[in-house]
PDB file of C-alpha atoms and ligand atoms in Angstrom:
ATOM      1  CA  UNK G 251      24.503  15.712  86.032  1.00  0.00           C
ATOM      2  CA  UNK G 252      23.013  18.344  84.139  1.00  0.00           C
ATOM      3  CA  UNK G 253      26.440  20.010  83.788  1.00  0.00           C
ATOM      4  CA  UNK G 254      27.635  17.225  81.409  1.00  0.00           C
ATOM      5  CA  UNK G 255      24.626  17.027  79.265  1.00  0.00           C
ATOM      6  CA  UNK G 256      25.156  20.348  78.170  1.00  0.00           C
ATOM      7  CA  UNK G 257      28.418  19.691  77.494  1.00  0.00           C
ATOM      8  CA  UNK G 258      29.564  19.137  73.907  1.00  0.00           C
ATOM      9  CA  UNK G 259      30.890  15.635  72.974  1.00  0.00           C
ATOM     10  CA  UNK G 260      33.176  16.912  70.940  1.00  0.00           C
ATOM     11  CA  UNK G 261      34.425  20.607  70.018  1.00  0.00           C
ATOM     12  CA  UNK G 262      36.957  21.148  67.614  1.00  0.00           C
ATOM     13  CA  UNK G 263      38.467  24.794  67.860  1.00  0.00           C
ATOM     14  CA  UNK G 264      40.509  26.618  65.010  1.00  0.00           C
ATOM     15  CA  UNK G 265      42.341  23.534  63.350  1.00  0.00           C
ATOM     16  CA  UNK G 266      44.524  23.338  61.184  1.00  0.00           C
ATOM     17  CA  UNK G 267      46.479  20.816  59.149  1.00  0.00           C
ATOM     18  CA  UNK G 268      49.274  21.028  56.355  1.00  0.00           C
ATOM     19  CA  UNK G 269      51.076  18.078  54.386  1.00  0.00           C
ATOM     20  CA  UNK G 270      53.937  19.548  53.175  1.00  0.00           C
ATOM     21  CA  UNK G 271      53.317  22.541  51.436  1.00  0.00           C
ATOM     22  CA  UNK G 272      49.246  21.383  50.902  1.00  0.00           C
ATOM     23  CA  UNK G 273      46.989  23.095  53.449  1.00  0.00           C
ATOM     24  CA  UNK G 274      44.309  20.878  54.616  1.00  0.00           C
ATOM     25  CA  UNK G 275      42.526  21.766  57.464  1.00  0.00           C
ATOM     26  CA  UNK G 276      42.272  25.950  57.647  1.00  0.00           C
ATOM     27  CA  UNK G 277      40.646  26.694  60.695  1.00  0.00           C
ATOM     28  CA  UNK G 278      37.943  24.221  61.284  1.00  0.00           C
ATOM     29  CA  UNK G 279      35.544  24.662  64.162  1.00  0.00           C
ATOM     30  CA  UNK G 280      32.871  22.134  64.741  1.00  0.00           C
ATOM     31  CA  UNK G 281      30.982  21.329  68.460  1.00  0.00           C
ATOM     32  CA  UNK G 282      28.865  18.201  67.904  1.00  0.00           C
ATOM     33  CA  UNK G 283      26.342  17.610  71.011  1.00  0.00           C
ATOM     34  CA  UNK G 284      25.727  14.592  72.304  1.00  0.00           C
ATOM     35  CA  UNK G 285      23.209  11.916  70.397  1.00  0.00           C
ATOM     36  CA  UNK G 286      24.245  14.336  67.292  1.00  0.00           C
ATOM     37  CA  UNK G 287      24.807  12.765  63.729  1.00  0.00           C
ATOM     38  CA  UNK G 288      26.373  14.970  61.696  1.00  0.00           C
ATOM     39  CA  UNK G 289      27.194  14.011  58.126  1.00  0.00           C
ATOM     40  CA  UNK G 290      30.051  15.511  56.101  1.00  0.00           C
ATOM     41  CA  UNK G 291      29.769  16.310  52.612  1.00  0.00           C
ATOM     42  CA  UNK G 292      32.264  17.611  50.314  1.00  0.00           C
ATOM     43  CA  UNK G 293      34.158  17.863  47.381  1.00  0.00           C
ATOM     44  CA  UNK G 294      37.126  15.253  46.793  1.00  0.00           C
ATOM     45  CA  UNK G 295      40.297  16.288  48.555  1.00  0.00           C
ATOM     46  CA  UNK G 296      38.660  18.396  50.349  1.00  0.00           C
ATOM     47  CA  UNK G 297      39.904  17.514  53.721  1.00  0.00           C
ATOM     48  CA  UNK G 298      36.938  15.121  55.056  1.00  0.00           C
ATOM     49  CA  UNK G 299      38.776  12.243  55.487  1.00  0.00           C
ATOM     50  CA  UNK G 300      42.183  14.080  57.409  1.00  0.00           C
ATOM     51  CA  UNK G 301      39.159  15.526  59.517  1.00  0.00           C
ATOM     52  CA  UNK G 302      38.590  12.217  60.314  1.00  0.00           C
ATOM     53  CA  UNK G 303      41.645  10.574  60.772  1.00  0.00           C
ATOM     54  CA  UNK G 304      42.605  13.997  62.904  1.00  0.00           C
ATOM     55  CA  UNK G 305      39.447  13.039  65.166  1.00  0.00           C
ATOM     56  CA  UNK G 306      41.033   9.346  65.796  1.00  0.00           C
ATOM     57  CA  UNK G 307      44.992  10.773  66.294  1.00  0.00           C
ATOM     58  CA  UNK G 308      46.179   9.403  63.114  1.00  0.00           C
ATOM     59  CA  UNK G 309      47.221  12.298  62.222  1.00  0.00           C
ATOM     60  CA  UNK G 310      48.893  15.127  64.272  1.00  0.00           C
ATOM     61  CA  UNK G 311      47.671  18.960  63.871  1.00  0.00           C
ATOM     62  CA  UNK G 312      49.584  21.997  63.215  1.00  0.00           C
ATOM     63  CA  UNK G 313      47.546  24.056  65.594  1.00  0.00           C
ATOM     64  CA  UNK G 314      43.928  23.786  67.394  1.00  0.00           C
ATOM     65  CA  UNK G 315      42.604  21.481  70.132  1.00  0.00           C
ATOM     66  CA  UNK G 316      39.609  18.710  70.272  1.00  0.00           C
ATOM     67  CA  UNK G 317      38.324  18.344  73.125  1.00  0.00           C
ATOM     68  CA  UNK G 318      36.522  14.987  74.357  1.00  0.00           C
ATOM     69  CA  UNK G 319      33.076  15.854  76.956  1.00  0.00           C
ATOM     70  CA  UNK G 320      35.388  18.785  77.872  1.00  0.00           C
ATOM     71  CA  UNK G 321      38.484  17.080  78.079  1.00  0.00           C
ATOM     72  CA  UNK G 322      41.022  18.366  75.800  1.00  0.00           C
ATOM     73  CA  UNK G 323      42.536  15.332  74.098  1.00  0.00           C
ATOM     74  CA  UNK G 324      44.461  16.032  70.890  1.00  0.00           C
ATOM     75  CA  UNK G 325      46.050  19.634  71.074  1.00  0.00           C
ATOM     76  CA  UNK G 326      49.080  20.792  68.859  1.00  0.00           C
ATOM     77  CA  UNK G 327      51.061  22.013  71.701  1.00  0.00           C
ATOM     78  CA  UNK G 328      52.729  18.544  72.750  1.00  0.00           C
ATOM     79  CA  UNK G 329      55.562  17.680  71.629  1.00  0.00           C
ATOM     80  CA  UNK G 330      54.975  14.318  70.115  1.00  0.00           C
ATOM     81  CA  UNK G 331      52.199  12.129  69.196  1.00  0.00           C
ATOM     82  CA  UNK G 332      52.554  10.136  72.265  1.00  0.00           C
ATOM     83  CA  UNK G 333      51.936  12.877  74.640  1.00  0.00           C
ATOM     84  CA  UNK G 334      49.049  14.743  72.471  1.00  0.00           C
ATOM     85  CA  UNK G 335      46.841  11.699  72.709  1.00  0.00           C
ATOM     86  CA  UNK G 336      44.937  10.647  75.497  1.00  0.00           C
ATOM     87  CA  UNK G 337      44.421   7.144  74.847  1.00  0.00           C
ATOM     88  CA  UNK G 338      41.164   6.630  77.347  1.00  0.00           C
ATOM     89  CA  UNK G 339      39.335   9.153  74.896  1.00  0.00           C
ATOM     90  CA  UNK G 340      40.767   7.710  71.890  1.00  0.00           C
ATOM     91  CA  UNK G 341      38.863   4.721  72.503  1.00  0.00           C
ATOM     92  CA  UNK G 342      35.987   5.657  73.280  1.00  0.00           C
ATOM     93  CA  UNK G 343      35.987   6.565  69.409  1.00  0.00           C
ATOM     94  CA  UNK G 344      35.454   3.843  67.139  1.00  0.00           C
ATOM     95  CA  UNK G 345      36.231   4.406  63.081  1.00  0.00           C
ATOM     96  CA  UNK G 346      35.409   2.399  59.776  1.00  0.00           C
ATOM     97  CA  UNK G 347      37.562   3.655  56.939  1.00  0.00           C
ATOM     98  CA  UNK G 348      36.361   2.992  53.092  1.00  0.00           C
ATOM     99  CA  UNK G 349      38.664  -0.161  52.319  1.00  0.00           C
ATOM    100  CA  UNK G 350      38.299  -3.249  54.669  1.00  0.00           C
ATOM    101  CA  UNK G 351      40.452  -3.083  57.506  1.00  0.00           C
ATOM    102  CA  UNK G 352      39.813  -6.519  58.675  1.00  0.00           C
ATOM    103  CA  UNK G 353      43.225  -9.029  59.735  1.00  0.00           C
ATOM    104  CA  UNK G 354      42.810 -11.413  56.881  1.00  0.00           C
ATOM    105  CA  UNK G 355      44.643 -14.227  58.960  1.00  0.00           C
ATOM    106  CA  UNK G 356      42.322 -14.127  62.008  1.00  0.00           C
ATOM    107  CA  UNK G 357      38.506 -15.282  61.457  1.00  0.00           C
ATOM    108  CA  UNK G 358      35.552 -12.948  62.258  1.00  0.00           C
ATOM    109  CA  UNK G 359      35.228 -13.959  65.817  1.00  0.00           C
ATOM    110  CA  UNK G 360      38.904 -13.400  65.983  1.00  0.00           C
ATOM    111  CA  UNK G 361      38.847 -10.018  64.467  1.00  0.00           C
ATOM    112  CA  UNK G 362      36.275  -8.762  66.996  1.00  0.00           C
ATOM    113  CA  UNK G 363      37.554 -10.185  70.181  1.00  0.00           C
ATOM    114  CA  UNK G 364      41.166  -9.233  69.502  1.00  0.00           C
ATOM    115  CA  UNK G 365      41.543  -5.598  70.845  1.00  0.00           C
ATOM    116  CA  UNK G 366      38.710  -6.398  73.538  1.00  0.00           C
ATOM    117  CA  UNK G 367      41.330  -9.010  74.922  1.00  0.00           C
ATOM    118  CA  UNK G 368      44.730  -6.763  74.108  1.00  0.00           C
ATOM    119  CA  UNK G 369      43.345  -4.225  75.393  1.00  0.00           C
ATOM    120  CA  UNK G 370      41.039  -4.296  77.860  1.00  0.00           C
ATOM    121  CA  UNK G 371      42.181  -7.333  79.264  1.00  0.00           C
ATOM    122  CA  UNK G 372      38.733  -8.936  78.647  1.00  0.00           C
ATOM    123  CA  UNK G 373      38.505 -12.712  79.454  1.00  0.00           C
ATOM    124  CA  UNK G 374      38.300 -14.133  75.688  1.00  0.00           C
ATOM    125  CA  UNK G 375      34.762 -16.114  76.499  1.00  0.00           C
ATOM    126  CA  UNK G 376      33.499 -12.778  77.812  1.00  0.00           C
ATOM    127  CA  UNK G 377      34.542 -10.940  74.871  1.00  0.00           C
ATOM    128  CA  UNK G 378      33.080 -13.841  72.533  1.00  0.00           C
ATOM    129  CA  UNK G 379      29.090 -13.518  73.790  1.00  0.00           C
ATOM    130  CA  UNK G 380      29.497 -10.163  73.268  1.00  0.00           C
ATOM    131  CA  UNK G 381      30.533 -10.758  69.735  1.00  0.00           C
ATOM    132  CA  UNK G 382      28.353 -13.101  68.877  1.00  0.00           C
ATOM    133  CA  UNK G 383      25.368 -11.050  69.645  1.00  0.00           C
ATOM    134  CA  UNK G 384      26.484  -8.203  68.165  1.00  0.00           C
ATOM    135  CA  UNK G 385      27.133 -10.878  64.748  1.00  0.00           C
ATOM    136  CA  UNK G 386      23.574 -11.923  65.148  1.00  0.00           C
ATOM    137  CA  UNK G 387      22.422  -8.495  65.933  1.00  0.00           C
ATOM    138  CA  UNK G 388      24.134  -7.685  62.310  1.00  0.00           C
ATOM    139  CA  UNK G 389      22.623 -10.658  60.055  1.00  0.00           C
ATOM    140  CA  UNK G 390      26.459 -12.029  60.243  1.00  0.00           C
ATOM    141  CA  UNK G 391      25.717 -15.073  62.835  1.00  0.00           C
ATOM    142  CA  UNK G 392      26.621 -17.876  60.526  1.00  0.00           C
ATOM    143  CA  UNK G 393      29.706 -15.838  59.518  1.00  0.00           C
ATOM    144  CA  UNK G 394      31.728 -16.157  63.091  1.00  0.00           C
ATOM    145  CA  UNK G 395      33.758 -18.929  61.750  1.00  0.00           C
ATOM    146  CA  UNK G 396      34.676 -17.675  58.193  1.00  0.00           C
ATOM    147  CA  UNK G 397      37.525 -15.776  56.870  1.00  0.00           C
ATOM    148  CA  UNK G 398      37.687 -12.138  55.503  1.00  0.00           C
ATOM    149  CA  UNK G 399      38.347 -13.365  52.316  1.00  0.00           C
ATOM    150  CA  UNK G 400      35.444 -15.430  52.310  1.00  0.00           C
ATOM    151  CA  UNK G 401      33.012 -12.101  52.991  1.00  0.00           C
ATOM    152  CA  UNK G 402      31.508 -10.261  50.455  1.00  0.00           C
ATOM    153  CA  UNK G 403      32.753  -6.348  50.719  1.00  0.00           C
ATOM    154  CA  UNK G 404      29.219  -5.664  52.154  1.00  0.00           C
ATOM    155  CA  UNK G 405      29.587  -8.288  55.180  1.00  0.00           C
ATOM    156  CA  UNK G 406      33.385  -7.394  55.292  1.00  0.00           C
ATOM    157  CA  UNK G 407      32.077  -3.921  56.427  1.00  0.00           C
ATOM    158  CA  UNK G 408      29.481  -5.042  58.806  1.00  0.00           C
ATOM    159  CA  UNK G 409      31.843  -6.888  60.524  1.00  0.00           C
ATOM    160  CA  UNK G 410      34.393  -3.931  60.510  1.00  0.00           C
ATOM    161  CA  UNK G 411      31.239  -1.768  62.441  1.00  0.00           C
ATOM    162  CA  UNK G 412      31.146  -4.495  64.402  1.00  0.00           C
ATOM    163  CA  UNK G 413      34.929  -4.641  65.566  1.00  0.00           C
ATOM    164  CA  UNK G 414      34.075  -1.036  66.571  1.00  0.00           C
ATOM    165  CA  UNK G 415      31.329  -1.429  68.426  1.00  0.00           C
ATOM    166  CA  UNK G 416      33.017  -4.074  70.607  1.00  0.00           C
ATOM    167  CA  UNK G 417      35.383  -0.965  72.093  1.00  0.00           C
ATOM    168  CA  UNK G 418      31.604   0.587  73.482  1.00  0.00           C
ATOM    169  CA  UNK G 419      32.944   3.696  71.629  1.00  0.00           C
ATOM    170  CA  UNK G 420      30.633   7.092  72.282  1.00  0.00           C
ATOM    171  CA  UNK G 421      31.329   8.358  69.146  1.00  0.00           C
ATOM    172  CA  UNK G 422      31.475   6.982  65.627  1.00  0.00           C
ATOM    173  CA  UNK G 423      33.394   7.747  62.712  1.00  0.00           C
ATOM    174  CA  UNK G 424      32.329   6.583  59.656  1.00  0.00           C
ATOM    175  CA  UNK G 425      34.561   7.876  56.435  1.00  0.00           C
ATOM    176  CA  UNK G 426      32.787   5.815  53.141  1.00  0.00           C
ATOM    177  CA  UNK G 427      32.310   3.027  54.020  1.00  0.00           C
ATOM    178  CA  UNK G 428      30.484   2.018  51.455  1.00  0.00           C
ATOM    179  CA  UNK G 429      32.086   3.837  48.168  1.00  0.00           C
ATOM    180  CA  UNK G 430      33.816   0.812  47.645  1.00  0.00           C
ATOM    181  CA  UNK G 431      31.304  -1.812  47.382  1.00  0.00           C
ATOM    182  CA  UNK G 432      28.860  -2.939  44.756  1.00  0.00           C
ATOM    183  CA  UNK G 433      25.710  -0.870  44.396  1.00  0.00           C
ATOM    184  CA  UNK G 434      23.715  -4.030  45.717  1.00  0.00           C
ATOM    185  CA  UNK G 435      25.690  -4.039  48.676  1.00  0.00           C
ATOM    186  CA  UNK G 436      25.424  -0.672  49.763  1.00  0.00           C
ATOM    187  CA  UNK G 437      21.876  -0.929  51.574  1.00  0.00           C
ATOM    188  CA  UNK G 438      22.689  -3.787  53.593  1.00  0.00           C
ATOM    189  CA  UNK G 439      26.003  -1.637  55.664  1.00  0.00           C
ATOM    190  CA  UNK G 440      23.747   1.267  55.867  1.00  0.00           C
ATOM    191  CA  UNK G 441      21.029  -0.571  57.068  1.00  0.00           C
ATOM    192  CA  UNK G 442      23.445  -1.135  59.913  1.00  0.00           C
ATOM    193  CA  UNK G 443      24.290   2.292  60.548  1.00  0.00           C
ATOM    194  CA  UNK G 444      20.397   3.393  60.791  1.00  0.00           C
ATOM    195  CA  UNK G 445      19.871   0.313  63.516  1.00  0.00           C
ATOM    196  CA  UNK G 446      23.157   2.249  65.283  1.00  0.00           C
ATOM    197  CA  UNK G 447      21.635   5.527  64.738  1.00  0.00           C
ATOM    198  CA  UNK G 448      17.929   4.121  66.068  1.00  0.00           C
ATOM    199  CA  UNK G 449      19.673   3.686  69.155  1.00  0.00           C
ATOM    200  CA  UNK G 450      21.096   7.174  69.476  1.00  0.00           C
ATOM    201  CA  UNK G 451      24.547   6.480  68.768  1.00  0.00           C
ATOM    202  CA  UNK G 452      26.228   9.643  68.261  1.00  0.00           C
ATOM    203  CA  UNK G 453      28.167   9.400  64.861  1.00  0.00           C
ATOM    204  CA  UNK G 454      30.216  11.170  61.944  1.00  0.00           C
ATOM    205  CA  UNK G 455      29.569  10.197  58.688  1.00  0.00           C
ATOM    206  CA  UNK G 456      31.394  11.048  55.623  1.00  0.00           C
ATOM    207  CA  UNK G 457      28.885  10.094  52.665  1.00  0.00           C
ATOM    208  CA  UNK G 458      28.588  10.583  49.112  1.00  0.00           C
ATOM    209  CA  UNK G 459      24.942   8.567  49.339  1.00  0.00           C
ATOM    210  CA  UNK G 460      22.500  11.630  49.336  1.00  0.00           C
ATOM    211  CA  UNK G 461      19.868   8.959  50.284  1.00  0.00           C
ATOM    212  CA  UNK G 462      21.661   7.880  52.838  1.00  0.00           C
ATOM    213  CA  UNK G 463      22.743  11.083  54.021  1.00  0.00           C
ATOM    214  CA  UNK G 464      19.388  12.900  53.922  1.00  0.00           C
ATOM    215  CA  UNK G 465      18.348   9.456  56.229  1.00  0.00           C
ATOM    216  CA  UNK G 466      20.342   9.366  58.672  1.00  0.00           C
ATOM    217  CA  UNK G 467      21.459  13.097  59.275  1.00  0.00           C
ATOM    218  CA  UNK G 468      20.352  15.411  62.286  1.00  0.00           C
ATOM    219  CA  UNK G 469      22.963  17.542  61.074  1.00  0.00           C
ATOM    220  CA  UNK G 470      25.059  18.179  57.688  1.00  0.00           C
ATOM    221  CA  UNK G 471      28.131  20.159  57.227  1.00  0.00           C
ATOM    222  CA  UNK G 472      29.440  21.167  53.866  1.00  0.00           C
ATOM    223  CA  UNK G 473      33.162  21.009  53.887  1.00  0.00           C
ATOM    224  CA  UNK G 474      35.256  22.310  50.988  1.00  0.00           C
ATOM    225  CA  UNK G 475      38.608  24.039  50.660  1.00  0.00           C
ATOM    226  CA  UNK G 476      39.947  23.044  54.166  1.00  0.00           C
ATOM    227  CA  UNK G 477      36.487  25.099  55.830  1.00  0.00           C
ATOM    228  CA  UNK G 478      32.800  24.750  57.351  1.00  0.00           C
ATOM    229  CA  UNK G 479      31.068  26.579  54.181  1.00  0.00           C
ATOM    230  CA  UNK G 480      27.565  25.284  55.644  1.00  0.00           C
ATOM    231  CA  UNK G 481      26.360  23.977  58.722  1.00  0.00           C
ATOM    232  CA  UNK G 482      22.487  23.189  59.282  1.00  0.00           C
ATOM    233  CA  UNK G 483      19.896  20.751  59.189  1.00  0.00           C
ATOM    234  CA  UNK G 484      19.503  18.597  56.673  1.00  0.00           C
ATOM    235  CA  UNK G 485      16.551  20.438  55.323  1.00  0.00           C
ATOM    236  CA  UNK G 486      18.238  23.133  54.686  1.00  0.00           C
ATOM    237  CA  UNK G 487      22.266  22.270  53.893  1.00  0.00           C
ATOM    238  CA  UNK G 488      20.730  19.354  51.446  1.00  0.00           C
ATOM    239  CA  UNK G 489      17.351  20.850  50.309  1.00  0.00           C
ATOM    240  CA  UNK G 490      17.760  24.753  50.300  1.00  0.00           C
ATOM    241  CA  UNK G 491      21.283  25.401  50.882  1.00  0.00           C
ATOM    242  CA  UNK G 492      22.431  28.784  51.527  1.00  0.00           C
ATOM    243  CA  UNK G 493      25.944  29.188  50.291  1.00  0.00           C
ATOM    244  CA  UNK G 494      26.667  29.557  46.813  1.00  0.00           C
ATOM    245  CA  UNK G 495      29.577  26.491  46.653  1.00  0.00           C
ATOM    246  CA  UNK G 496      27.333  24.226  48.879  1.00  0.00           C
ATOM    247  CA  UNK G 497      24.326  24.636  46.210  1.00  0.00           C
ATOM    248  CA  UNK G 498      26.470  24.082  43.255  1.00  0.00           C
ATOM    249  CA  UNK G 499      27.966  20.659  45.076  1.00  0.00           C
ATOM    250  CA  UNK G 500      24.161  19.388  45.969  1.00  0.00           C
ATOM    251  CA  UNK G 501      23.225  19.965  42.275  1.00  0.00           C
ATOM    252  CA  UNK G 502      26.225  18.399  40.417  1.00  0.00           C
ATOM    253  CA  UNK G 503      26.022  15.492  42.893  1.00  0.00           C
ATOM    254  CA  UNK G 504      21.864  14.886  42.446  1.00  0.00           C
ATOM    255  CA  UNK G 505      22.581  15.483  39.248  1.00  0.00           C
ATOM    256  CA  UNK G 506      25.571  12.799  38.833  1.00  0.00           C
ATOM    257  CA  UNK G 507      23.022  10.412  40.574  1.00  0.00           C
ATOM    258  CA  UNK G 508      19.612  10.364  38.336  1.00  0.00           C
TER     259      UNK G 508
HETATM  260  N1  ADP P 117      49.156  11.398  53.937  1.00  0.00           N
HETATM  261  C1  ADP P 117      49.073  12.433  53.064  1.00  0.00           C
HETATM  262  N2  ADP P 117      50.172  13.007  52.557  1.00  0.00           N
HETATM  263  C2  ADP P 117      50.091  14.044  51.714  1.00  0.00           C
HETATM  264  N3  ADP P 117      48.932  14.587  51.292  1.00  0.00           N
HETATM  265  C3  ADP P 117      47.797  14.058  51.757  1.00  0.00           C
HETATM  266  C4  ADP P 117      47.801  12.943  52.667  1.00  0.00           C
HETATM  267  N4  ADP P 117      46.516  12.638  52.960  1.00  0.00           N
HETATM  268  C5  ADP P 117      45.752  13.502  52.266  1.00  0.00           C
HETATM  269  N5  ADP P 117      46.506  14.352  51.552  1.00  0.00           N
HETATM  270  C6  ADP P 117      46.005  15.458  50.723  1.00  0.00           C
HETATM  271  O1  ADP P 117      45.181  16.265  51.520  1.00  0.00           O
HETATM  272  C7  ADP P 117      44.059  16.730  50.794  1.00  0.00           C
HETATM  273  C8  ADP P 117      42.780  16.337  51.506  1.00  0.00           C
HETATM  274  O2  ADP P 117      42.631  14.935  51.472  1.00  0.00           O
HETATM  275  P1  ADP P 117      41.454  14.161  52.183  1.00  0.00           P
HETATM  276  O3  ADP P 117      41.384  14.543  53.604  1.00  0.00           O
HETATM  277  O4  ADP P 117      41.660  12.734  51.863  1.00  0.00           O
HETATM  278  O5  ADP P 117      40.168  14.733  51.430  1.00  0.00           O
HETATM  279  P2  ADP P 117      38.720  14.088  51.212  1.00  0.00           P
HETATM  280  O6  ADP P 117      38.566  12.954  52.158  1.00  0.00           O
HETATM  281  O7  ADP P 117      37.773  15.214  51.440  1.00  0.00           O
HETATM  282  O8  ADP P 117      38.680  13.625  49.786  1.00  0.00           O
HETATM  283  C9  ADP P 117      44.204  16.165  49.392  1.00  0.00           C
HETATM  284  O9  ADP P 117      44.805  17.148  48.595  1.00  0.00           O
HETATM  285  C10 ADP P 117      45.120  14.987  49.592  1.00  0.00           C
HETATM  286  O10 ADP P 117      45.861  14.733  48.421  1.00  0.00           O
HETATM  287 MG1   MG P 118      38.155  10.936  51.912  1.00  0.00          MG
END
């Protein structure tokens, strides 16, 4: 017992990532511990978002490992995507990307219960209670019936978070998800994410919101040029930052914002 709470949920050793000739990822090392919210600022292009998508097995590594509460899960030594994936720790992630990633042709009841049944093998009336607490849980109760096309971006992403959290992931990834919506909109999917975080729900989050970010952060890492150039508390990566390139960003982006 005490073994695997001192175990990292996730440690990421010495990765690396190209696309083409474009190096991404140059030797990223981050251990997140469990109940752990780390947000992820950084420049644009930086690499946040192939982080990410690296994190889910959307994208395959050039070299490196990730390794799952000490299971190594996504390494660069298999041969194929197939085999460098362990699926069982793949879902116990769940992700929300910036644009809505809802199936327009199922409703939002549909959208949630759909992998639950696929695969898990849930019984569908099962999978439905579930959903429509979490709906309630999320303001989105009188919503089970309607369309993604009928949602507002803001509701569109709450029920995207929901989706996720139908999986009972242990980790979150949140890349964001709310740079696309209306400034009006924004408080209501973060409000979410603070209700997830309230419950200790370990999570990434890659934010542009330094509101948001200073919120709901027990940890910030500065990203930038494919490498960690800052890891700390929020009080100090946000507030008094110790690298040169991580106080520049902070004051350009405050400064962008008042
Ligand atoms: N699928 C892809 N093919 C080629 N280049 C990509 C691809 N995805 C991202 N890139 C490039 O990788 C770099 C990092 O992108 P990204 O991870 O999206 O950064 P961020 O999320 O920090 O803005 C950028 O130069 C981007 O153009
Ligand atoms: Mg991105």
């Amino acid at each position: 017992m005490t073994m695997s709470l001192s175990l990292p949920l996730v440690k990421m050793q010495k990765l690396h990532k190209s696309y083409g000739p474009i190096q991404v990822l140059k030797g990223i090392d981050i251990e997140m511990k469990p109940g752990e919210r780390v947000v992820v600022i950084g420049p644009s292009g930086g690499g946040k978002s192939t982080l990410l998508r690296v994190m889910m097995g959307l994208e395959k590594i050039d070299s490196g490992s990730i390794s799952f509460e000490g299971n190594s899960y996504i390494s660069s030594e298999a041969a194929d995507r197939k085999t460098l994936i362990d699926t069982e720790v793949r879902r116990s992630i769940g992700m929300v990307f910036q644009h809505y990633t809802l199936f327009p042709h199922l409703n939002v009841l549909q959208n949630l219960v759909l992998a639950p049944c696929k695969v898990r093998g849930e019984p569908k009336a099962k999978a439905e209670a579930r959903a429509e607490a979490l709906l309630d849980r999320f303001g989105l109760g009188a919503k089970a019936k309607a369309y993604p096309a009928q949602l507002s971006g803001g509701q569109k992403q709450r029920v995207a978070i929901a989706r996720a959290l139908m999986l009972d992931p242990k980790l979150m990834l949140f890349d964001e998800v709310t740079s696309a919506l209306d400034p009006e909109l924004v408080s209501e999917v973060e409000h979410v994410i603070l209700q997830l975080a309230a419950q200790n729900m370990p999570m990434m989050i890659v934010t542009h919101d330094m509101w948001f970010a200073k919120n709901i952060a027990s940890r910030v890492i500065f990203c930038a040029g494919g490498v960690v150039v800052e890891d700390g508390p929020p009080e100090q990566v946000l507030g008094a930052p110790r690298e040169e390139r991580t106080k520049e960003f902070i004051d350009r982006v405050f400064h962008i914002k008042q």
